[in-house]
Amino acid sequence: MTNLYGSIHPADSVYLSTRTHGAVFNLEYSPDGSVLTVACEQTEVLLFDPISSKHIKTLSEAHEDCVNNIRFLDNRLFATCSDDTTIALWDLRKLNTKVCTLHGHTSWVKNIEYDTNTRLLVTSGFDGNVIIWDTNRCTEDGCPHKKFFHTRFLMRMRLTPDCSKMLISTSSGYLLILHDLDLTKSLEVGSYPILRARRTTSSSDLTTSSSSSGPRVSGSPCHHSDSNSSSEKHVSRASQREGVSPRNSLEVLTPEVPGERDRGNCITSLQLHPKGWATLLRCSSNTDDQEWTCVYEFQEGAPVRPVSPRCSLRLTHYIEEANVGRGYIKELCFSPDGRMISSPHGYGIRLLGFDKQCSELIDCLPKEASPLRVIRSLYSHNDVVLTTKFSPTHCQIASGCLSGRVSLYQPKF
């Protein structure tokens, strides 16, 4: 792995300029790696053949505002979301028109997840809403939908690979985890137990990990009410009888960030390890003068009390990032095997490993949080890189920058 990715270079003659399409906000490969899609600032979606680097199609008016995120449902269907508050479904076999447009959000829609088992599309936006869309009953007029969850300051939402948990990051530094996820239910205020905010721990603090601490930043992302208290007591009694935690129980964490113990931070980017072992966060300080990439391992275990979370997060690895491109979110990612991280770094990307040998995370868990290792740095842009993505099938990486260029990287022997 080290030799393979250590030999990766910007591919010759494969600089894919998006010209007047604006900044590149998101990149997404199809599951079979045959198509690379590009979400652009100026309403457009671009499609490329990543192997030949040929341009396939431009969806010139995919939306009426910035395109923020793209998600493939399978090898032919994909969804896009936009600041125009809508989600669009597309079919690679017929790109001249949308399959349908989904209306339900009231503000910018920022990311899309998909449960392949239930075929439910899950979206989140700056209106604070997480909305579920039933693609099993999709028509030209849209899909049946319902509001699943609401929280203030919502930034990103992700599902674990097995869809057993939902993670939500906020601009106020909180990380919310819904355990034993059941997407068929809608969570209104008072319908779930709200656990007090607490900081995630490093190994040296592990013995006190079950204790609660006050939030590091002002403003809880959850709406508290008397009904929440009565609901929690009711769920607690039921759980004690059944000996299990309730479905959709909520854990509220304030993840530890190196150097930020006494300062608030904003969790701007959130990704999940492909095997569900860890979560990857990009955090920036409230004063916007520092950025960090952090890896947190899921600590599974028996509940401390019936309504307590069944896991907590432990900071295992971290690295400070280049403090450039303030105000823009940098989207980072795991490699398909989870051994490596690709992270925007100034005008390029860095390939990061848990150790120099690119070992599996579970094989190199440190006793205390340790720095990520820089395997290789790649610079081929003339502007700040905003997003990067590994191909799911080939040894290839794509990156996109603020001025609209997409670059591909692959081994050069």
XYZ file of C-alpha atoms in Angstrom:
413
model
C 0.000 0.000 0.000
C 2.761 2.429 0.925
C 4.670 1.765 -2.302
C 1.526 1.970 -4.408
C 0.200 5.237 -3.033
C 3.699 6.580 -2.578
C 4.114 6.383 -6.353
C 0.937 8.321 -7.114
C 1.336 11.512 -9.163
C -0.852 13.988 -11.003
C -1.849 12.101 -14.150
C -0.344 13.369 -17.397
C -2.792 15.408 -19.497
C -5.668 14.671 -17.144
C -6.294 18.090 -15.689
C -10.021 18.497 -16.092
C -10.697 22.221 -16.158
C -14.262 23.217 -15.322
C -13.597 26.680 -16.785
C -16.586 28.902 -16.017
C -18.496 26.436 -13.873
C -17.310 27.923 -10.592
C -15.810 26.231 -7.560
C -15.901 22.455 -7.212
C -17.840 21.625 -4.039
C -18.095 17.841 -4.283
C -16.803 14.855 -6.270
C -18.460 11.453 -6.461
C -17.578 8.270 -8.352
C -20.208 5.783 -9.427
C -19.974 2.505 -7.448
C -18.304 0.730 -10.403
C -15.818 3.592 -10.869
C -16.871 4.232 -14.466
C -18.174 7.786 -13.966
C -16.844 10.756 -12.007
C -19.449 13.421 -11.209
C -18.582 16.992 -10.221
C -20.837 19.333 -8.230
C -20.177 22.944 -9.240
C -20.868 26.314 -7.714
C -22.580 27.682 -10.846
C -25.643 25.363 -11.005
C -23.922 22.663 -13.064
C -23.011 19.003 -12.737
C -20.173 17.639 -14.877
C -19.616 13.990 -15.775
C -16.264 12.499 -16.808
C -14.837 9.108 -17.697
C -12.087 8.916 -15.040
C -10.122 6.260 -16.930
C -9.818 8.099 -20.245
C -10.317 11.554 -18.643
C -12.869 12.368 -21.323
C -15.761 14.709 -20.688
C -19.090 12.869 -20.974
C -21.804 15.393 -20.241
C -22.555 18.750 -18.661
C -25.878 19.194 -16.882
C -25.881 22.934 -17.453
C -28.968 23.739 -15.391
C -29.011 20.890 -12.924
C -30.243 23.318 -10.256
C -31.018 27.005 -9.874
C -28.222 27.600 -7.355
C -24.978 25.989 -6.120
C -24.804 22.201 -6.378
C -23.471 20.944 -3.041
C -23.441 17.156 -2.993
C -23.889 14.122 -5.262
C -24.810 10.613 -4.149
C -25.130 7.457 -6.280
C -27.992 5.137 -5.392
C -26.635 2.432 -7.713
C -24.537 2.339 -10.894
C -27.059 4.353 -12.894
C -29.192 6.449 -10.512
C -27.760 9.396 -8.599
C -29.089 12.327 -6.579
C -27.902 15.932 -6.364
C -28.767 18.631 -3.830
C -28.509 22.381 -3.985
C -28.782 25.752 -2.309
C -32.050 26.107 -4.245
C -33.527 23.877 -1.454
C -34.246 20.930 -3.787
C -32.920 17.440 -4.458
C -32.890 16.052 -8.014
C -32.777 12.420 -9.125
C -30.950 11.524 -12.343
C -30.515 8.431 -14.527
C -27.210 8.019 -16.396
C -29.113 6.441 -19.290
C -31.231 9.553 -19.820
C -29.445 12.699 -18.688
C -31.443 15.149 -20.793
C -34.049 15.438 -18.065
C -34.360 14.779 -14.340
C -36.147 11.702 -13.086
C -37.852 13.995 -10.576
C -37.297 16.965 -8.263
C -37.842 16.653 -4.517
C -39.229 19.563 -2.517
C -39.279 19.584 1.282
C -36.361 21.581 2.670
C -36.692 25.304 3.367
C -32.995 26.212 3.156
C -29.778 25.073 1.500
C -29.538 21.274 1.181
C -25.999 20.186 1.965
C -25.685 16.409 1.901
C -27.341 13.143 0.881
C -27.176 9.626 2.306
C -28.833 6.426 1.089
C -29.946 3.247 2.861
C -29.579 0.488 0.263
C -31.602 -1.965 2.381
C -34.768 0.125 2.611
C -34.071 2.335 -0.446
C -34.676 5.402 1.676
C -32.910 8.610 0.684
C -31.814 10.774 3.618
C -30.990 14.467 3.181
C -29.959 17.301 5.512
C -29.803 21.044 5.145
C -29.188 24.346 6.850
C -32.854 24.476 7.852
C -31.783 21.982 10.544
C -33.945 19.217 9.113
C -33.083 15.626 8.248
C -35.702 14.409 5.750
C -36.443 10.832 4.643
C -37.555 10.181 1.032
C -39.151 6.883 -0.027
C -37.629 6.147 -3.447
C -39.675 2.934 -3.608
C -42.685 5.122 -4.444
C -40.987 7.683 -6.632
C -42.977 9.342 -9.458
C -42.369 12.262 -11.798
C -43.874 14.495 -9.114
C -41.400 13.372 -6.449
C -41.258 10.925 -3.544
C -43.258 10.615 -0.326
C -41.213 12.229 2.434
C -41.248 13.073 6.125
C -39.139 15.088 8.529
C -37.112 12.605 10.566
C -35.084 14.847 12.875
C -34.376 18.514 13.578
C -31.487 20.244 15.295
C -30.012 23.699 15.300
C -26.626 24.518 13.746
C -26.673 21.389 11.537
C -23.678 21.080 9.201
C -23.372 17.475 7.988
C -25.220 14.180 8.461
C -23.913 10.672 7.770
C -25.092 7.082 8.138
C -22.735 4.313 9.235
C -22.209 1.633 6.549
C -24.686 -0.729 8.225
C -27.144 2.161 8.809
C -27.272 1.385 12.530
C -26.262 4.908 13.513
C -26.739 8.443 12.240
C -24.069 11.065 12.992
C -24.771 14.783 12.757
C -22.142 17.513 13.091
C -22.920 21.104 14.022
C -21.317 24.499 13.616
C -21.385 24.876 17.425
C -18.954 21.988 17.954
C -21.428 19.279 18.903
C -21.557 15.792 17.405
C -24.923 14.030 17.696
C -25.217 10.241 17.411
C -28.545 8.453 17.000
C -28.087 4.824 18.058
C -30.100 1.764 16.964
C -31.378 3.799 14.060
C -34.939 3.331 12.854
C -35.608 5.542 9.832
C -39.301 4.623 9.767
C -39.981 6.833 12.789
C -40.077 10.620 12.932
C -38.327 12.157 15.913
C -40.151 15.146 17.331
C -39.169 17.052 20.438
C -39.836 14.874 23.463
C -39.914 11.573 21.577
C -36.347 10.585 22.450
C -34.047 10.841 25.478
C -31.546 13.693 25.247
C -28.302 12.833 26.990
C -26.238 15.631 28.433
C -23.373 16.888 26.306
C -19.990 15.433 27.160
C -16.510 15.541 25.744
C -15.079 12.530 23.969
C -11.999 11.193 25.664
C -8.464 10.270 24.830
C -7.049 6.999 26.179
C -5.617 8.662 29.276
C -9.090 9.936 30.180
C -10.894 6.700 29.399
C -11.676 5.877 33.021
C -13.808 9.023 33.284
C -15.465 8.698 29.890
C -18.861 7.887 31.349
C -19.087 11.143 33.298
C -20.818 14.158 31.829
C -19.230 17.546 31.379
C -20.628 20.892 30.409
C -20.622 21.910 26.766
C -17.615 23.796 25.506
C -19.644 26.151 23.367
C -22.813 28.071 24.002
C -26.079 26.933 22.536
C -27.175 23.320 22.627
C -28.210 21.945 19.229
C -31.232 20.236 20.788
C -34.480 21.806 21.917
C -35.082 20.952 25.557
C -38.535 20.882 27.131
C -40.325 19.330 30.086
C -41.704 16.672 27.765
C -38.154 15.489 27.098
C -37.639 14.798 30.789
C -40.829 12.798 31.153
C -40.096 10.937 27.924
C -36.625 9.978 29.126
C -38.006 8.653 32.400
C -40.606 6.633 30.520
C -38.029 5.199 28.121
C -35.674 4.474 31.000
C -38.288 2.386 32.824
C -39.137 0.513 29.627
C -35.485 -0.128 28.916
C -34.870 -1.455 32.400
C -37.692 -3.924 31.914
C -36.491 -5.062 28.519
C -32.763 -4.791 29.242
C -32.063 -2.923 25.997
C -31.549 0.680 24.925
C -34.378 2.411 23.045
C -34.326 2.837 19.286
C -33.061 6.228 18.052
C -31.541 7.110 21.444
C -29.537 10.304 21.174
C -25.992 10.925 22.360
C -24.584 14.466 22.372
C -20.792 14.816 22.325
C -18.290 17.648 22.186
C -15.336 15.950 20.483
C -11.893 16.731 21.792
C -9.769 18.671 19.314
C -5.998 19.058 19.931
C -5.100 22.552 21.046
C -8.754 23.483 21.410
C -9.499 22.246 24.916
C -10.656 25.664 26.124
C -12.024 26.973 22.831
C -15.053 26.165 20.769
C -14.856 24.688 17.289
C -16.991 24.106 14.234
C -17.238 20.589 12.764
C -17.324 21.369 9.065
C -16.786 17.968 7.438
C -17.884 14.530 8.604
C -17.083 11.130 7.082
C -17.361 7.501 8.222
C -14.797 4.708 8.005
C -15.929 2.248 5.278
C -16.027 -0.568 7.853
C -17.815 1.553 10.444
C -14.889 1.571 12.888
C -14.374 5.311 13.156
C -15.494 8.759 12.167
C -13.376 11.375 10.422
C -13.894 15.063 11.252
C -12.535 18.315 9.865
C -12.768 20.950 12.589
C -12.001 24.660 12.606
C -11.656 26.942 15.600
C -14.309 29.564 16.263
C -11.731 32.225 15.457
C -11.021 30.385 12.185
C -7.254 30.481 12.763
C -6.756 26.694 13.042
C -8.026 23.604 11.245
C -7.658 19.977 12.303
C -8.349 16.568 10.816
C -9.279 14.125 13.582
C -10.078 10.404 13.699
C -12.322 9.051 16.464
C -12.705 5.333 17.114
C -16.129 3.968 18.054
C -15.878 2.454 21.531
C -18.518 -0.251 21.673
C -19.660 -1.614 25.009
C -22.514 -2.248 27.373
C -24.570 0.779 28.386
C -23.548 2.474 31.611
C -27.249 2.893 32.304
C -30.257 1.777 30.217
C -30.660 4.995 28.254
C -26.950 5.738 27.969
C -25.309 5.516 24.561
C -23.959 2.128 23.621
C -20.737 3.637 22.363
C -18.604 6.717 22.745
C -15.848 8.150 20.600
C -12.148 8.173 21.401
C -9.707 10.478 19.650
C -7.015 8.244 18.159
C -5.272 10.299 15.459
C -5.074 13.936 14.394
C -3.139 16.411 12.274
C -3.210 20.181 11.867
C -4.243 21.431 8.437
C -3.250 24.466 6.368
C -5.280 27.465 7.461
C -6.268 28.714 3.997
C -9.558 29.223 2.202
C -11.346 30.535 5.255
C -15.103 30.247 5.097
C -15.055 27.283 2.697
C -15.692 23.705 3.804
C -13.012 21.178 2.870
C -14.393 17.701 2.225
C -11.986 14.883 3.064
C -12.440 11.110 2.718
C -11.256 7.610 3.594
C -9.828 5.267 0.981
C -12.156 2.348 0.064
C -10.222 -0.003 2.377
C -10.088 2.567 5.183
C -6.277 2.487 5.467
C -5.705 6.010 4.201
C -7.217 9.498 4.319
C -7.131 12.053 1.526
C -7.345 15.582 2.887
C -7.400 18.979 1.146
C -4.276 20.874 2.179
C -3.797 24.338 0.779
C -3.428 24.136 -2.993
C -3.178 20.347 -2.958
C -4.000 17.212 -1.001
C -2.218 15.096 1.564
C -2.448 11.320 1.806
C -2.490 10.432 5.489
C -2.018 7.070 7.179
C -2.369 5.787 10.731
C 1.269 4.675 10.509
C 4.009 4.658 7.868
C 2.955 1.209 6.634
C -0.674 2.265 5.947
C -1.901 -0.350 8.410
C -5.499 -1.015 9.315
C -6.812 1.271 12.039
C -7.510 -1.628 14.406
C -3.897 -2.809 14.044
C -2.307 0.467 15.136
C -4.563 1.985 17.784
C -2.378 4.110 20.071
C -2.783 4.310 23.839
C -2.929 8.073 23.499
C -3.968 10.211 20.538
C -1.140 10.303 17.979
C -0.398 12.370 14.862
C -1.477 11.037 11.474
C 1.447 10.214 9.186
C 1.870 12.076 5.908
C 2.367 9.402 3.225
C 2.501 11.814 0.308
C 1.677 15.438 -0.547
C 0.350 16.260 -4.021
C 0.038 19.778 -5.412
C -1.426 20.439 -8.857
C -3.891 23.314 -8.308
C -3.471 27.068 -8.414
C -6.213 27.665 -5.857
C -7.490 26.241 -2.569
C -8.609 22.594 -2.814
C -12.132 22.112 -1.433
C -12.846 18.421 -2.010
C -11.148 15.115 -2.721
C -12.316 11.548 -3.382
C -10.817 8.074 -3.864
C -12.051 5.923 -6.728
C -13.928 2.890 -5.348
C -12.380 0.531 -7.915
C -9.059 1.962 -9.174
C -5.922 3.374 -7.577
C -6.990 6.897 -8.404
C -7.789 10.086 -6.496
C -9.663 13.168 -7.681
C -9.527 16.676 -6.237
C -11.377 19.913 -7.009
C -10.508 23.494 -6.150
C -12.038 26.918 -5.633
C -11.240 28.147 -9.137
C -12.990 25.154 -10.735
C -10.253 22.727 -11.735
C -10.487 18.976 -11.207
C -7.262 16.960 -11.096
C -6.746 13.205 -11.163
C -3.856 11.356 -9.495
C -2.717 7.811 -10.206
C 0.459 5.710 -9.865
C 3.400 6.522 -12.069
C 6.115 3.881 -12.197
